[in-house]
PDB file of C-alpha atoms and ligand atoms in Angstrom:
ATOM      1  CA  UNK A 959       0.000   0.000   0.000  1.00 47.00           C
ATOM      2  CA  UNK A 960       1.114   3.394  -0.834  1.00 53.00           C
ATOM      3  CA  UNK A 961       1.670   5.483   2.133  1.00 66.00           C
ATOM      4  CA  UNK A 962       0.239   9.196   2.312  1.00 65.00           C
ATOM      5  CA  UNK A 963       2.844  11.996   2.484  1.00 74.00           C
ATOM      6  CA  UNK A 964       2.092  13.100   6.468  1.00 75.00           C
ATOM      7  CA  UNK A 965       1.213  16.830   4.940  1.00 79.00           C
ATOM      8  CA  UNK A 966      -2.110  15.006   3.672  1.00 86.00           C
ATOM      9  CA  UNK A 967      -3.280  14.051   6.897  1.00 90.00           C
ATOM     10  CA  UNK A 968      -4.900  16.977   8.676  1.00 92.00           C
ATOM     11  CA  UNK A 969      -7.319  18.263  11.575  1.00 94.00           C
ATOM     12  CA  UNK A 970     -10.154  16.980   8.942  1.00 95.00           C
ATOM     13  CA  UNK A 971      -8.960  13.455   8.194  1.00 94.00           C
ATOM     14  CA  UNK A 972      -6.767  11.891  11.141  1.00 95.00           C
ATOM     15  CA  UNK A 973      -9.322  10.440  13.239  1.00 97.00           C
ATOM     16  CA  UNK A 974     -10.696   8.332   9.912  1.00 95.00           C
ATOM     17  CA  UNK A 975      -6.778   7.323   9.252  1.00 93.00           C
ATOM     18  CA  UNK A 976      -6.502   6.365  12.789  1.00 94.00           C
ATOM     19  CA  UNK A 977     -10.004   4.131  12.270  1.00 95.00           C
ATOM     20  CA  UNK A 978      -8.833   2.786   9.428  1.00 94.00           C
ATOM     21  CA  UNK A 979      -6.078   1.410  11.063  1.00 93.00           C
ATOM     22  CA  UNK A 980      -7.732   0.020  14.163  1.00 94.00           C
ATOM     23  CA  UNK A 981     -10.333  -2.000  11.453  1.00 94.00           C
ATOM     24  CA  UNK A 982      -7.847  -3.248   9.513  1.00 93.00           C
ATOM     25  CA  UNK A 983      -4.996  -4.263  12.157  1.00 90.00           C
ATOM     26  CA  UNK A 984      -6.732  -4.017  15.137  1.00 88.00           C
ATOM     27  CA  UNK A 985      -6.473  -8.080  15.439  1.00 88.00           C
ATOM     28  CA  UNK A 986      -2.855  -7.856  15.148  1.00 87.00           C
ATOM     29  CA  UNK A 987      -2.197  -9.868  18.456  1.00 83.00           C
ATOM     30  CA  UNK A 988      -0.817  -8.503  21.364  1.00 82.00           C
ATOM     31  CA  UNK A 989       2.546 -10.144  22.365  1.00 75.00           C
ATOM     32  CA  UNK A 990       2.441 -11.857  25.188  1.00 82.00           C
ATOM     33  CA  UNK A 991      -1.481 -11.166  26.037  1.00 87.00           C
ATOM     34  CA  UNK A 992      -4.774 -12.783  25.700  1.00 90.00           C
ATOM     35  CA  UNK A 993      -6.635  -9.854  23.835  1.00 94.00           C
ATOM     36  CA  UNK A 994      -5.911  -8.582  20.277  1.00 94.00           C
ATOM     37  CA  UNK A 995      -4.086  -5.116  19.385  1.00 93.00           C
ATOM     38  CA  UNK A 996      -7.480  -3.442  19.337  1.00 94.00           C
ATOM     39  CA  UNK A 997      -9.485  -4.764  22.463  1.00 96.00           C
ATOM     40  CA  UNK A 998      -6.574  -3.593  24.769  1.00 96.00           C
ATOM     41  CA  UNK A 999      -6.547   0.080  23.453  1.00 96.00           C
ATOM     42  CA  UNK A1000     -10.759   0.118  23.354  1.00 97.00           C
ATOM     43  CA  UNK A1001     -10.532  -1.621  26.742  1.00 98.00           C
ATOM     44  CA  UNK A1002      -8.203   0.779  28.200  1.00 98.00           C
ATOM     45  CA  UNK A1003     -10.957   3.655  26.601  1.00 98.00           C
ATOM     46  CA  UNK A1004     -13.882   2.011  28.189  1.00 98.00           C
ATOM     47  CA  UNK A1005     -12.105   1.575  31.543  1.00 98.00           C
ATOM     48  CA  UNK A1006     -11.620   5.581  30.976  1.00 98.00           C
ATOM     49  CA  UNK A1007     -14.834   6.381  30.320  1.00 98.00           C
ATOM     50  CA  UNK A1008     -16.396   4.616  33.086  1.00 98.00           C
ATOM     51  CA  UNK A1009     -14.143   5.915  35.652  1.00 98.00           C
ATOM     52  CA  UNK A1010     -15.679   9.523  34.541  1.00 98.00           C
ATOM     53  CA  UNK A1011     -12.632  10.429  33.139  1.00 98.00           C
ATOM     54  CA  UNK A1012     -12.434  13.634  31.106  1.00 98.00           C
ATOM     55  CA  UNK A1013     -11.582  13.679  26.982  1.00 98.00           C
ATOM     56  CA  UNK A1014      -8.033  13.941  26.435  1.00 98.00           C
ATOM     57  CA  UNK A1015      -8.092  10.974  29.041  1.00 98.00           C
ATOM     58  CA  UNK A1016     -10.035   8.347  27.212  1.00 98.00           C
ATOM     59  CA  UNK A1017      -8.025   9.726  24.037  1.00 98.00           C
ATOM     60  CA  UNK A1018      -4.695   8.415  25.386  1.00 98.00           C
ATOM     61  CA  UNK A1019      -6.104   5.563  26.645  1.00 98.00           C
ATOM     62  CA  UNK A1020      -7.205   4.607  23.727  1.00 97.00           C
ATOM     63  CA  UNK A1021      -4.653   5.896  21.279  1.00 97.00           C
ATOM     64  CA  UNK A1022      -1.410   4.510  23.720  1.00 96.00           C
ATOM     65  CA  UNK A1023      -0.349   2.033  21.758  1.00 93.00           C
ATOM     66  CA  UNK A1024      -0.786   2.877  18.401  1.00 92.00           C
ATOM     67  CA  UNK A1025       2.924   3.342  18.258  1.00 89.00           C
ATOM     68  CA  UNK A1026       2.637  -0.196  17.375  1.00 87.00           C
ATOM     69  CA  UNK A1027       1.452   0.688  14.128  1.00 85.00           C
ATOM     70  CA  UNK A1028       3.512   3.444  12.950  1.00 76.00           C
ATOM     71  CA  UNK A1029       4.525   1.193   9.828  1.00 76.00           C
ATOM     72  CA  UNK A1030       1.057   2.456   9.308  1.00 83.00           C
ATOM     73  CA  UNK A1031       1.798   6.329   9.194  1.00 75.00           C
ATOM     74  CA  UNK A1032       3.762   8.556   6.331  1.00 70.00           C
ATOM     75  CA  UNK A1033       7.277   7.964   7.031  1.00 65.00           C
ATOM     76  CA  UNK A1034       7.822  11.959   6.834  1.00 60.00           C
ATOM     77  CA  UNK A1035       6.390  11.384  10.097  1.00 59.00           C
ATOM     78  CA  UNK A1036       8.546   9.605  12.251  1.00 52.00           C
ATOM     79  CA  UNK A1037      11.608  11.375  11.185  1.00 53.00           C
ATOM     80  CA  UNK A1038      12.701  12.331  13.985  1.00 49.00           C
ATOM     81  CA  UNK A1039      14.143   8.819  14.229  1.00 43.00           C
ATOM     82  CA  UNK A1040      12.387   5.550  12.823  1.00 44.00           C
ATOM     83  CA  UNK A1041      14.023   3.496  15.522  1.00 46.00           C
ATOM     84  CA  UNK A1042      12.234   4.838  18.047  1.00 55.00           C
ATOM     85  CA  UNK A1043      10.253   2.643  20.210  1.00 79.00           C
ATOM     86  CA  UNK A1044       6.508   1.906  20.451  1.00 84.00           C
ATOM     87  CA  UNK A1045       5.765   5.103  22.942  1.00 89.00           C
ATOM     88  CA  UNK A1046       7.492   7.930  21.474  1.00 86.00           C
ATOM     89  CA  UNK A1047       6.824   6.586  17.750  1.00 84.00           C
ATOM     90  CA  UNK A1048       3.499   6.820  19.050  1.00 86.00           C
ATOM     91  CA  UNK A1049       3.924  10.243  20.021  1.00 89.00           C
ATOM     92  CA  UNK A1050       5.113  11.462  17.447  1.00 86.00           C
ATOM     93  CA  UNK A1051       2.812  10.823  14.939  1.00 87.00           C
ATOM     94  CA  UNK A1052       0.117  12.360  17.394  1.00 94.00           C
ATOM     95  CA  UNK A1053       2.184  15.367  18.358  1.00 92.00           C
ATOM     96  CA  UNK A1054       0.453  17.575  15.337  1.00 92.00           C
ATOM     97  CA  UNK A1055      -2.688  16.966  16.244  1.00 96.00           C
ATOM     98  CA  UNK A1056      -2.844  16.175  20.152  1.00 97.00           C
ATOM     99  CA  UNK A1057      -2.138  18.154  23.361  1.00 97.00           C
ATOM    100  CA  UNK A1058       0.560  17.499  25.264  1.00 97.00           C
ATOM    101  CA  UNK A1059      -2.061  16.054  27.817  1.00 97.00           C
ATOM    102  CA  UNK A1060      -3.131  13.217  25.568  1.00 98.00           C
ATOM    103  CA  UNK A1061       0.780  12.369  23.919  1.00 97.00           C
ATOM    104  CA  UNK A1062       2.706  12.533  27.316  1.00 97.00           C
ATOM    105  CA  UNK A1063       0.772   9.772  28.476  1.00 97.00           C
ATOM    106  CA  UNK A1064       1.073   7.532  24.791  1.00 96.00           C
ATOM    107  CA  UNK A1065       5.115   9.106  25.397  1.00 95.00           C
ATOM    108  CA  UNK A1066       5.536   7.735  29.218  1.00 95.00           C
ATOM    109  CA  UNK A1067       3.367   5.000  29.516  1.00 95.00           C
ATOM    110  CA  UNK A1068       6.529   2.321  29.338  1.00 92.00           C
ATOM    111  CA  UNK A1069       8.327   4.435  31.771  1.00 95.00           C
ATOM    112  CA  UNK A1070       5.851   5.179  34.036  1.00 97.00           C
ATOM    113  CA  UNK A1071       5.403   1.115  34.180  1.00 95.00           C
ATOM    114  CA  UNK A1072       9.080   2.331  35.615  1.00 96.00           C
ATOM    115  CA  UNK A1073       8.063   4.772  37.606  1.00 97.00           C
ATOM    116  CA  UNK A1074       5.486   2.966  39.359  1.00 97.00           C
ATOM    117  CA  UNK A1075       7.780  -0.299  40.028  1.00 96.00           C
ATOM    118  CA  UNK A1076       9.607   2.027  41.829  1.00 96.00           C
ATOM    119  CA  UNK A1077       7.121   3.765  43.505  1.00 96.00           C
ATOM    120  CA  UNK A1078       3.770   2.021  43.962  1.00 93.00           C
ATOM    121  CA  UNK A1079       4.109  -1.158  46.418  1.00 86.00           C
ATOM    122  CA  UNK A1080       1.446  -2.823  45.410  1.00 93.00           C
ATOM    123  CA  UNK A1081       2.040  -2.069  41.601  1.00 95.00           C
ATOM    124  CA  UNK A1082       3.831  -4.994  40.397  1.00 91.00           C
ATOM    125  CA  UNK A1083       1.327  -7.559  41.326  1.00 91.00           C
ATOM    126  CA  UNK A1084      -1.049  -5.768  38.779  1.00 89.00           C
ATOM    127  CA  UNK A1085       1.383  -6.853  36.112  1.00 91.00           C
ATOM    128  CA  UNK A1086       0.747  -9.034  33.570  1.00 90.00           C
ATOM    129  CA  UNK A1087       3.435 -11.875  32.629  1.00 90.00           C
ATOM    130  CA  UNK A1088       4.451 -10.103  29.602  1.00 87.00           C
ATOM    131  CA  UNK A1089       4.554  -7.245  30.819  1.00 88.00           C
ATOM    132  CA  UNK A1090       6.874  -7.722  33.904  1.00 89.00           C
ATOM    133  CA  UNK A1091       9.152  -9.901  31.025  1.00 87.00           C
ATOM    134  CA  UNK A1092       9.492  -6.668  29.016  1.00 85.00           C
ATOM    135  CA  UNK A1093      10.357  -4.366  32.047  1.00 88.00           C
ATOM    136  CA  UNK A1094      13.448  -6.269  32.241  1.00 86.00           C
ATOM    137  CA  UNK A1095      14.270  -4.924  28.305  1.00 84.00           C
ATOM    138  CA  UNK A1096      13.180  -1.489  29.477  1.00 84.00           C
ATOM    139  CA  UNK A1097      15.200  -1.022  32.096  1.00 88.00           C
ATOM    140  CA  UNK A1098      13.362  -2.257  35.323  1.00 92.00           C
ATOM    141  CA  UNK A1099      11.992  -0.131  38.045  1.00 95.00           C
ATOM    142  CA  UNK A1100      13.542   3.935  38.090  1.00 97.00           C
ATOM    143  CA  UNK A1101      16.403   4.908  40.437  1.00 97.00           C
ATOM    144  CA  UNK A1102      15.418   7.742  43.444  1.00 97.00           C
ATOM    145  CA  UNK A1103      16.579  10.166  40.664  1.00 97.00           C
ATOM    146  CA  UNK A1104      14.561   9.053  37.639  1.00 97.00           C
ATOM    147  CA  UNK A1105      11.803   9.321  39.784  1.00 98.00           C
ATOM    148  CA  UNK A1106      12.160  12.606  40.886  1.00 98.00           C
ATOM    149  CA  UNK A1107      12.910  13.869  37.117  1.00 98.00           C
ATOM    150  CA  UNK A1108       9.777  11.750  35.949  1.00 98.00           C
ATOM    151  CA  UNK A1109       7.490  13.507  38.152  1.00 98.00           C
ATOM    152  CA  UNK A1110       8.636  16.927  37.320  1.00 98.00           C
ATOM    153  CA  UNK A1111       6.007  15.844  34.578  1.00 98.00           C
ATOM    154  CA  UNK A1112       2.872  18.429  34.370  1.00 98.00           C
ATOM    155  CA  UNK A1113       0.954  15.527  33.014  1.00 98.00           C
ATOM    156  CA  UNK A1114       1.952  13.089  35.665  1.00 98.00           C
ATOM    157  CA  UNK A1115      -1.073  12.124  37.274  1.00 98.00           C
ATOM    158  CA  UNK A1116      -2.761  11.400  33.673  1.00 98.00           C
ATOM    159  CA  UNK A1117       0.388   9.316  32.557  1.00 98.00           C
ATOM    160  CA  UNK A1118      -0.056   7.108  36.100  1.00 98.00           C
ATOM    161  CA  UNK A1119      -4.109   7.230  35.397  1.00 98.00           C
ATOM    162  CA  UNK A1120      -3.322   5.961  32.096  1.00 98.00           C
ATOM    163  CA  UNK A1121      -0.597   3.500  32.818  1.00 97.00           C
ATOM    164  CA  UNK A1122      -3.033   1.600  35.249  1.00 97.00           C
ATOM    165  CA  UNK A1123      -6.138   1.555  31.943  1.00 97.00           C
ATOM    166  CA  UNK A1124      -3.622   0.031  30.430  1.00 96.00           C
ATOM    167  CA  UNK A1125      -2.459  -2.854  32.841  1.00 94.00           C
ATOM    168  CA  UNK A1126      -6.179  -4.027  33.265  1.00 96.00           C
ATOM    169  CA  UNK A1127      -7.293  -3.569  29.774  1.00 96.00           C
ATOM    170  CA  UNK A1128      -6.064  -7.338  29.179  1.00 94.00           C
ATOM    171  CA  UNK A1129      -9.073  -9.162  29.904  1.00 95.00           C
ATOM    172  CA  UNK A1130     -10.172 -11.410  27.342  1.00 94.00           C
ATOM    173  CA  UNK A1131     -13.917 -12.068  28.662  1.00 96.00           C
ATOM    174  CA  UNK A1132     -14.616  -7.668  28.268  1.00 97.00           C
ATOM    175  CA  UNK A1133     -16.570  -6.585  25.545  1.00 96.00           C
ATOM    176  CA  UNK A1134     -16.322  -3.215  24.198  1.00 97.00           C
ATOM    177  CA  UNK A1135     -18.091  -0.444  22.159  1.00 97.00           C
ATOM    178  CA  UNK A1136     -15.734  -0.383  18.804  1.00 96.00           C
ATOM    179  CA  UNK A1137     -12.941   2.607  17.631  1.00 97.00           C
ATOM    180  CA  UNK A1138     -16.210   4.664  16.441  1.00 97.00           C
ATOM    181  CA  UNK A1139     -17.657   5.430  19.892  1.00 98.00           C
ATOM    182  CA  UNK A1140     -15.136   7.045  21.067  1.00 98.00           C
ATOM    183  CA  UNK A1141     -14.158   8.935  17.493  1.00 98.00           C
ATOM    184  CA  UNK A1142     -16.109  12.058  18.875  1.00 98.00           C
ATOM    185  CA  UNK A1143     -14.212  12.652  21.638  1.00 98.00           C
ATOM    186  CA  UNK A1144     -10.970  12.510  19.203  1.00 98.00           C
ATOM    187  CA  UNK A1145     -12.830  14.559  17.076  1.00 98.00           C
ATOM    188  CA  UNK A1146     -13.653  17.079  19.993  1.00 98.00           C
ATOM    189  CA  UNK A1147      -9.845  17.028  21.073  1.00 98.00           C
ATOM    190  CA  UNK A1148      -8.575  17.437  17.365  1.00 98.00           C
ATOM    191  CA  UNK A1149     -10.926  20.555  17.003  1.00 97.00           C
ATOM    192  CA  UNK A1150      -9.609  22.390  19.945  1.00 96.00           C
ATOM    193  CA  UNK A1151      -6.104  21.481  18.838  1.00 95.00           C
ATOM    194  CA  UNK A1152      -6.935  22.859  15.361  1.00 94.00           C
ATOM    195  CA  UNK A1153      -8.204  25.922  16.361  1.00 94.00           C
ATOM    196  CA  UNK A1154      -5.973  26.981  19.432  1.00 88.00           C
ATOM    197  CA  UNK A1155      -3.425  26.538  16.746  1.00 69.00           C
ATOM    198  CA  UNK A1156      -4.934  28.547  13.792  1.00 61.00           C
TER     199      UNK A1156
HETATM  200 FE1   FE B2482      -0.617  -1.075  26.257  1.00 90.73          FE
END
């Protein structure tokens, strides 16, 4: 497939590329989990919206990942470095059209796994198997002074809310709405985006 040049996605058309790609690789599997690509990031929305949580929340809950798919994207738009891994690839191609409340969490959510070894008691139990086997590749829990640096953050509280969406949203027996229920609030964000920067 021939991939757009990254000028011809815009305000008007992202959240329909973004669809696109959670229809047609959302059942990419997961390494490592029981749930496809696609119910993780819609789980990880749903948790998100029933917690209460506000718009740019459900947003990066639902959007963390899609770092995994940047194969997906223009390749003007990971330029600033195509080996990159999954969370600031994922960032990056949501920078243009995302507040920095929505893409610090898609940009931290592997460190704040980090962060929160280091940090929250009680945290690593919530792991799944996978997911305490890749901590070792990232690193493993932050030193006193990562910590402090990390939560210098503004967004920090969102990145932890986040992080957690995203350590339950493994459950293979949850049903979720699909990508289109929550396209309004990425239209909403997108917007507000567009127009503060106009
Ligand atoms: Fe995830």
């Amino acid at each position: 497939m021939n991939k757009p040049d990254f000028n011809t996605l815009t305000a008007d058309n992202i959240v329909a590329f973004i669809g696109d790609i959670f229809e047609r690789r959302g059942a990419d599997s997961y390494v490592g989990e029981d749930v496809t690509m696609s119910q993780h990031m819609l789980q990880g929305a749903q948790l998100a919206e029933q917690a209460g949580a506000g718009d740019d929340l459900i947003a990066a809950a639902l959007l963390h990942d899609i770092g995994h798919y940047t194969n997906e994207f223009p390749d003007d738009a990971l330029e600033q470095g195509i080996d990159n891994h999954h969370d600031e690839a994922g960032a990056a191609v949501l920078d243009r059209f995302f507040p920095s409340a929505v893409t610090d969490c898609v940009r931290h959510h592997v460190a704040a796994k980090r962060y929160l070894c280091a940090t929250d008691p009680d945290y690593f139990d919530r792991l799944s198997d996978a997911s305490v086997h890749t901590l070792g590749l990232q690193g493993g829990p932050m030193s006193a002074e990562e910590v402090a640096e990390f939560a210098k953050n503004p967004n920090i509280d969102a990145i932890v809310q986040v992080r957690y969406w995203d350590d339950e949203g493994k459950d293979p027996t949850v049903t979720t709405p699909d990508f289109w229920h929550y396209a309004p609030v990425l239209e909403r964000i997108v917007s507000r985006q567009a127009a503060g920067a106009a």
